[in-house]
Tab-separated table of C-alpha atoms in Angstrom:
chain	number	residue	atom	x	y	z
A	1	UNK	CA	61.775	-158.518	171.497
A	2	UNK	CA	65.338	-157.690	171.965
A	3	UNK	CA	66.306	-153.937	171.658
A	4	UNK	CA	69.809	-153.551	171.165
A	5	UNK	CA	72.545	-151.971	173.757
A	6	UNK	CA	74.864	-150.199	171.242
A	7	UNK	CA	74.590	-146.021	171.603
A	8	UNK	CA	75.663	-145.860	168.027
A	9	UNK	CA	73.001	-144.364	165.031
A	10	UNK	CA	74.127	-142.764	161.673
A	11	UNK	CA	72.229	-141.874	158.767
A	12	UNK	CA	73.610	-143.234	155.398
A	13	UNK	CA	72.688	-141.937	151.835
A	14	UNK	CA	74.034	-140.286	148.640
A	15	UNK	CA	74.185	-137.003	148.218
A	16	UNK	CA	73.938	-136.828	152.477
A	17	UNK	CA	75.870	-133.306	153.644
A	18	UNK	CA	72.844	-132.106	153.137
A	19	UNK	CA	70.974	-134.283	155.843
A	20	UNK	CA	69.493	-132.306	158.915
A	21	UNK	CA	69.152	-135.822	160.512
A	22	UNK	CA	72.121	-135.667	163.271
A	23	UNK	CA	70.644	-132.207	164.394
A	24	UNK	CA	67.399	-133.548	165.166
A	25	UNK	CA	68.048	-137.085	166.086
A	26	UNK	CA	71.029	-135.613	168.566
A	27	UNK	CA	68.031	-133.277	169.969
A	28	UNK	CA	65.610	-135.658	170.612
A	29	UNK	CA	68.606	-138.191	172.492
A	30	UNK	CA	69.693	-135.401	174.789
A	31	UNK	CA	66.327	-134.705	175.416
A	32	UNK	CA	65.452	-138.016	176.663
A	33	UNK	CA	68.775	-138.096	178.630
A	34	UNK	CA	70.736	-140.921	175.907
A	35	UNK	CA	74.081	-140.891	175.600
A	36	UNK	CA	73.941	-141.804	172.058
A	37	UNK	CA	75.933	-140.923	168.877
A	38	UNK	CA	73.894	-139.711	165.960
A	39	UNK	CA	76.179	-139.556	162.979
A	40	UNK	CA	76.510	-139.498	158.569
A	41	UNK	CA	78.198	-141.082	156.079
A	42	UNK	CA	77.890	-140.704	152.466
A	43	UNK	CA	76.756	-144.661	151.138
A	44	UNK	CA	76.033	-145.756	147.822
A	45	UNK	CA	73.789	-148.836	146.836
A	46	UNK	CA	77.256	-150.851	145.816
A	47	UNK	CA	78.866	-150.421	149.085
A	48	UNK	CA	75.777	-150.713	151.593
A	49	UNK	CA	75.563	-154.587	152.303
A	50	UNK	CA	79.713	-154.836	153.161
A	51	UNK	CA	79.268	-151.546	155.566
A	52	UNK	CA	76.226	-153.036	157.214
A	53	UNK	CA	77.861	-156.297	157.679
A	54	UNK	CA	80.950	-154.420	158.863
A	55	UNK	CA	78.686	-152.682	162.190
A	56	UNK	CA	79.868	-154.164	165.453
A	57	UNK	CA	77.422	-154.303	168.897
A	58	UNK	CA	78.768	-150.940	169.450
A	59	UNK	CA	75.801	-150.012	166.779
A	60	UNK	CA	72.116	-149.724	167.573
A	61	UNK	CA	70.242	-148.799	164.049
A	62	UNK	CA	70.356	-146.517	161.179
A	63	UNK	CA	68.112	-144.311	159.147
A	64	UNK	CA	68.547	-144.529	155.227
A	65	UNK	CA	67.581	-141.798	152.495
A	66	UNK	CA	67.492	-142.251	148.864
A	67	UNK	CA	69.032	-144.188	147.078
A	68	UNK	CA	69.290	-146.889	150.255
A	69	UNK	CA	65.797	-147.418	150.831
A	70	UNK	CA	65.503	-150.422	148.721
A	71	UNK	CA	68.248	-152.168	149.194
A	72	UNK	CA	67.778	-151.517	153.381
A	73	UNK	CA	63.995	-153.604	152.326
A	74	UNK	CA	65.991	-156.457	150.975
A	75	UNK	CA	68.805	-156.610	154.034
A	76	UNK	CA	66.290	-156.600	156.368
A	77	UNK	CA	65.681	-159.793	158.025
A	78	UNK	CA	61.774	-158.475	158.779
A	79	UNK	CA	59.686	-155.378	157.976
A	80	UNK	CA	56.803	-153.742	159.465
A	81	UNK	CA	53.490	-153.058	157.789
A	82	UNK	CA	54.667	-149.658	155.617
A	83	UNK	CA	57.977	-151.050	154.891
A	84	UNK	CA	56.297	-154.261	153.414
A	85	UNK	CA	53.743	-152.350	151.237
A	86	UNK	CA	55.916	-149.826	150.076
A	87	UNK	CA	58.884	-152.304	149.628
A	88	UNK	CA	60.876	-149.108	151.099
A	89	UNK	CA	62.752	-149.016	154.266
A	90	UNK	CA	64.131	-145.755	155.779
A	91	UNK	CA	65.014	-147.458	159.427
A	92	UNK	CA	67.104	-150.542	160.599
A	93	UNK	CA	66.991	-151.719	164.013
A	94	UNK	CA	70.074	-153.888	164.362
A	95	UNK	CA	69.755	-157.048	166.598
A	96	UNK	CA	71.145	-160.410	166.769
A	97	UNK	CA	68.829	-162.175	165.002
A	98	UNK	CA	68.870	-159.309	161.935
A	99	UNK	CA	68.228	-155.745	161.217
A	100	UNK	CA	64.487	-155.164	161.735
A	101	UNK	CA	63.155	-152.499	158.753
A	102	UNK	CA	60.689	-150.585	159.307
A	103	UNK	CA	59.655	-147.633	156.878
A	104	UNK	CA	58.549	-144.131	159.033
A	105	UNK	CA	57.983	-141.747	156.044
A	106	UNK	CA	54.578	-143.042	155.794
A	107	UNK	CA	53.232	-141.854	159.308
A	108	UNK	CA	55.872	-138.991	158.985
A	109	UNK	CA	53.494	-137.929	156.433
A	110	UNK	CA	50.074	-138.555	157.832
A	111	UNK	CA	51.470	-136.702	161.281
A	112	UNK	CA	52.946	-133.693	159.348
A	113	UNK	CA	49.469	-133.228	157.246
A	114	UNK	CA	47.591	-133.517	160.741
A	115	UNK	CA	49.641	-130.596	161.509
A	116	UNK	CA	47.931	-128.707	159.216
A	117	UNK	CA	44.532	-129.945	159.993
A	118	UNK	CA	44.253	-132.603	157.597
A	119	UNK	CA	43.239	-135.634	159.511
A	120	UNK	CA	41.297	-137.108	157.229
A	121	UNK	CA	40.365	-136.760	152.999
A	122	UNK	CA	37.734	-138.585	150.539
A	123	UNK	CA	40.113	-137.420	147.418
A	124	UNK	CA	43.680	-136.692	146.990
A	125	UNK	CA	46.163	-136.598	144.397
A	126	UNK	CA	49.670	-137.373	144.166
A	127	UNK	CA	52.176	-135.369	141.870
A	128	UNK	CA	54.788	-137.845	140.581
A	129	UNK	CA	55.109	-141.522	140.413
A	130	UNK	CA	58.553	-142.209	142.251
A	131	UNK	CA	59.707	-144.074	145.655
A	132	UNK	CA	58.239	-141.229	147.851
A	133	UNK	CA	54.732	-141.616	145.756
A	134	UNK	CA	54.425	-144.960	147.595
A	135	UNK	CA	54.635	-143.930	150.699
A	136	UNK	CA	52.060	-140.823	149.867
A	137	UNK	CA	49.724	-143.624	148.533
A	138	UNK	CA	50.031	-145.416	152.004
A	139	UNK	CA	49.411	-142.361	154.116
A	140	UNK	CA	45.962	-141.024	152.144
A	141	UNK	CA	44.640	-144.830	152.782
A	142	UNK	CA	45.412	-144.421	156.515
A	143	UNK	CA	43.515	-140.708	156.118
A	144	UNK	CA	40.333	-142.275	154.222
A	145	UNK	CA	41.335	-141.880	151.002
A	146	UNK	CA	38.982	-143.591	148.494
A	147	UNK	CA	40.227	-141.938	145.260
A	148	UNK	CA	43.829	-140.522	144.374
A	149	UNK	CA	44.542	-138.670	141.077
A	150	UNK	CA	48.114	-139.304	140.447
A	151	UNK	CA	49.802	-136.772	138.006
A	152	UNK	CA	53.391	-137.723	136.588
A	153	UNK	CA	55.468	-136.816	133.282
A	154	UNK	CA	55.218	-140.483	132.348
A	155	UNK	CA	51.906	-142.437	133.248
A	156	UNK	CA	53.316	-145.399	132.673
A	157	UNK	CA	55.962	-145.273	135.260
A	158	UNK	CA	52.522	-145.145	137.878
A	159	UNK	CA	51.590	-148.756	137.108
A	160	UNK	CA	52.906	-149.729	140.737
A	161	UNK	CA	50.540	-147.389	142.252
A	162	UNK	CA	48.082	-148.496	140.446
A	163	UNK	CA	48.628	-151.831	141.519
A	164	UNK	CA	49.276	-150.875	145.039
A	165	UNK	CA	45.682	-148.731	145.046
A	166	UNK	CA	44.497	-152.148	144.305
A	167	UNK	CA	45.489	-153.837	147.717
A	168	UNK	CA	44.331	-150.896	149.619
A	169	UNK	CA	40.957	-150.636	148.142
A	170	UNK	CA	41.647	-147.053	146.696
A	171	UNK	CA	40.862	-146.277	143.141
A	172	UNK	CA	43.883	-144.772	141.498
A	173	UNK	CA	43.833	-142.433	138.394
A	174	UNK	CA	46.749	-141.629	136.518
A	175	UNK	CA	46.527	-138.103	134.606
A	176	UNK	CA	49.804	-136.760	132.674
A	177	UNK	CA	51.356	-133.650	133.794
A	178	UNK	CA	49.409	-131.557	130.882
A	179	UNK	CA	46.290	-132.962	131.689
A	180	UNK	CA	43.529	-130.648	132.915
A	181	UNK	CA	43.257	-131.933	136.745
A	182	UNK	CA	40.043	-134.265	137.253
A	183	UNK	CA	38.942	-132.712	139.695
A	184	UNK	CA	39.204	-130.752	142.837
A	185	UNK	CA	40.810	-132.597	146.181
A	186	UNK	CA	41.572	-131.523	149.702
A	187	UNK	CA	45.380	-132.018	149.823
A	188	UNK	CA	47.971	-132.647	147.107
A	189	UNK	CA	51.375	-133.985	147.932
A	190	UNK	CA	54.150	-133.284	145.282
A	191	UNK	CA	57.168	-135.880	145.452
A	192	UNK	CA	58.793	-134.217	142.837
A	193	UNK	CA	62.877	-133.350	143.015
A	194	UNK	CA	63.461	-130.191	144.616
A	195	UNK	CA	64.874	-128.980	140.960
A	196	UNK	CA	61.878	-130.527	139.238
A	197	UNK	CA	60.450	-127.255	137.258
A	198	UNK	CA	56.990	-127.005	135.657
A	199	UNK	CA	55.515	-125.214	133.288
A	200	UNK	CA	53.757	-122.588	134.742
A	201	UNK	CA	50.176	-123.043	133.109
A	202	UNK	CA	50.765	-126.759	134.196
A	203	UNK	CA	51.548	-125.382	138.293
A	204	UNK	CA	48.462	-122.534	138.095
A	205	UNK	CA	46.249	-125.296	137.062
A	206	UNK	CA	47.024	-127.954	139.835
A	207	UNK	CA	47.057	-125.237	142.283
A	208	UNK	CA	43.779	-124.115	141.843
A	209	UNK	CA	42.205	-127.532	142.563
A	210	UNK	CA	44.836	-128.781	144.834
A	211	UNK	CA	43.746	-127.889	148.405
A	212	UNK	CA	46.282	-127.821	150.754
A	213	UNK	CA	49.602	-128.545	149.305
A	214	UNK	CA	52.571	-130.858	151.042
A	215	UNK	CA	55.786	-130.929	148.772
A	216	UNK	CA	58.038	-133.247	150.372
A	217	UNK	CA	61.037	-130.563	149.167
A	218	UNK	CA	62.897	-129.059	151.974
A	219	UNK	CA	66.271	-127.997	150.746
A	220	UNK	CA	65.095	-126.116	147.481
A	221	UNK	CA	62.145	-123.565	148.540
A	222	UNK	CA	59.776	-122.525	147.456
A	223	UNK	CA	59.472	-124.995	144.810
A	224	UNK	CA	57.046	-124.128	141.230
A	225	UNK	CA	54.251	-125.599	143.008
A	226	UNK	CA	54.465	-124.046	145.743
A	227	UNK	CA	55.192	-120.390	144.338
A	228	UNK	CA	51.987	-121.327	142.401
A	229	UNK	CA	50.241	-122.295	145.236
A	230	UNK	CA	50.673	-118.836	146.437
A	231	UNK	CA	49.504	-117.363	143.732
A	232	UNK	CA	46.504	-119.542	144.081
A	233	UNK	CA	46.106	-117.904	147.403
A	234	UNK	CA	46.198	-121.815	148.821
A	235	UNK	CA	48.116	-123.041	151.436
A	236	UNK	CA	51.270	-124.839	151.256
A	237	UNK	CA	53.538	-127.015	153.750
A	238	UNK	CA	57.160	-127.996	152.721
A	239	UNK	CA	58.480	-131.097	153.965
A	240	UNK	CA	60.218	-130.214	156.888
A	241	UNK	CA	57.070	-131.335	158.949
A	242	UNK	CA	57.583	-134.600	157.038
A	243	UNK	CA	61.231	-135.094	157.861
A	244	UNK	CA	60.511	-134.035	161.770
A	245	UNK	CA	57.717	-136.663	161.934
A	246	UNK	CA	59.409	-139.514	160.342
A	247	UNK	CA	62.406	-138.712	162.714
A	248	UNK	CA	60.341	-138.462	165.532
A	249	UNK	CA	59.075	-142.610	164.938
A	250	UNK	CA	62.621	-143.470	163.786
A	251	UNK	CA	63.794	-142.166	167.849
A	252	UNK	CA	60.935	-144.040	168.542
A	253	UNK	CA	61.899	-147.665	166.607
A	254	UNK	CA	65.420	-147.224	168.301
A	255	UNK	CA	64.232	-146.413	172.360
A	256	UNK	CA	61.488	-149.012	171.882
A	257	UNK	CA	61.712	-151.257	168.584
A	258	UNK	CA	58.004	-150.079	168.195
A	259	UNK	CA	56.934	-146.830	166.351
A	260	UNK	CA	53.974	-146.727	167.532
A	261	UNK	CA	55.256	-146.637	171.065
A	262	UNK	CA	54.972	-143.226	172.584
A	263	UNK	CA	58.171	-142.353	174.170
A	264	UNK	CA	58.770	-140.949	177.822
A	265	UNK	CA	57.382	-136.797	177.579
A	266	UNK	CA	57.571	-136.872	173.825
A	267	UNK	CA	55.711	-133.565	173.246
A	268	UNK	CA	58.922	-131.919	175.148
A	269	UNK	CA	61.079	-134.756	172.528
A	270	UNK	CA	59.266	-133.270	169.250
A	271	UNK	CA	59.261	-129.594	170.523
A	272	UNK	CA	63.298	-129.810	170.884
A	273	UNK	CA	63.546	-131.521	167.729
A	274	UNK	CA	61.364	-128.823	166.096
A	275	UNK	CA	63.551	-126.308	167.454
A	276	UNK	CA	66.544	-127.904	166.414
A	277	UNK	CA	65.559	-127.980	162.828
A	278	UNK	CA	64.448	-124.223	162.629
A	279	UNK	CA	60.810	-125.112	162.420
A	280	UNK	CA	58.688	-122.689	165.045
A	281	UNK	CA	55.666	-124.050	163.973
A	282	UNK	CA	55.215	-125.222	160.279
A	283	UNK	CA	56.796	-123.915	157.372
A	284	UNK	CA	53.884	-122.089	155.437
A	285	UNK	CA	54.294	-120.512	151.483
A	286	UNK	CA	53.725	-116.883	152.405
A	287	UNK	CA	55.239	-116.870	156.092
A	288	UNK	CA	58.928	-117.425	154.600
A	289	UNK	CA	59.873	-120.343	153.076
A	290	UNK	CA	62.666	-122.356	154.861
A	291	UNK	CA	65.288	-123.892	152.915
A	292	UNK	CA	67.665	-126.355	153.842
């Protein structure tokens, strides 16, 4: 397998000021001793496969956020595992013979909720039914999973989870967002928009049978579920862990091609990226919420 040579790595999405990607990323490379660039640029879905086509050898891979993370499945000339279930890639490796895609959000998940001692879980649900939901549906398989509730404003829109639940030998409920929760589960993860608001009633009564919450929200907190979380007197984890994670196997994919290859000292690599992004620890509802 041929890793490229360029020391070039952006991050392309839409909205993407927002993106804490370059801080960590550039962290992790000076950590490691790369001279590598780690940059953004605001891309849309109409303008992505004339910029990709545009990158020289000077360029070694990017990361993609929403809304890129389909069209970066279908430009990509092969996938790994995640990226092929989810049909969602978040990270190109560029190469001569193609960009390789490879989709980290799913282990940046299962990481970040071992961080907070959830290594493994019979039941779990899911609140919402979007792109992120995927990968969520993914990461509770790898944990044991056998049965996710999913909760989302429109059932229908859950059919693909259902179908995906399928493959991976879970069985997937879908409840609407009124429902009375089925029943109670170890972990919930919300993939909700950070300005998604709930009734309260609706919040109260998913928090008290949630577990351990993960919303995957890190620039608008605390979120409604996670202020009702604390209510609940229940723990709660934004998604900062989640984005650290996921960045951590992207540095990975683009010093090795392989994110499941450890890389040279990497607790010293995640610890500098963790400080970079203004996470001591783990962002907990009670101890401060972090925004981004």
């Amino acid at each position: 397998m041929l890793i490229p040579r360029g020391d070039r790595l952006a991050v392309w999405g839409d909205p993407i000021s927002h993106s804490r990607s370059p801080q960590i990323h550039a962290a992790a490379y000076r950590t490691l001793g790369f001279d590598w660039s780690y940059g953004r640029a605001q891309m849309g879905e109409a303008g992505f496969a004339d910029a990709l086509a545009r990158l020289d050898a000077s360029w070694r891979g990017l990361s993609l956020t929403m809304p890129l993370k389909t069209v970066a499945f279908a430009a990509a000339a092969d996938r790994d595992r995640h990226a092929e279930l989810t049909g969602a890639v978040n990270t190109l490796l560029l190469g001569p013979d193609g960009p390789r895609g490879f989709n980290t959000d799913v282990g940046g998940i299962v990481r970040a909720l071992g961080d907070s001692g959830i290594t493994e879980t019979p039941a779990a649900r899911i609140v919402g039914a979007g792109a992120t939901a995927t990968s969520a549906l993914v990461a509770l398989s790898e944990l044991g999973a056998e049965n996710v509730d999913v909760v989302a404003r429109r059932p229908e829109a859950a059919a693909s989870l259902v179908a995906l639940g399928r493959m991976l030998d879970l069985d997937v409920t879908v409840s609407p967002l009124a429902a009375e929760p089925r029943a109670d589960v170890a972990v919930t993860i919300a993939t909700l928009p950070g300005d998604a608001v709930l009734d309260g009633p609706v919040a109260d009564a998913l928090a008290a049978s949630g577990g351990l919450l993960m919303d995957v929200v890190y620039g608008h907190w605390p979120t409604t579920l996670s202020s009702a979380w604390e209510r609940a007197g229940s723990p709660a984890v934004s998604g900062l862990g989640m984005l650290l994670h996921q960045a951590l196997l992207q540095v990975r994919v683009f010093a090795t091609g392989d994110p499941a290859a450890a890389l040279p000292d990497e607790s010293r690599v995640l610890a500098e990226m963790r400080r970079a992004l203004g996470e001591q620890s783990r962002d907990v509802t009670g101890d401060g919420g972090v925004g981004d």
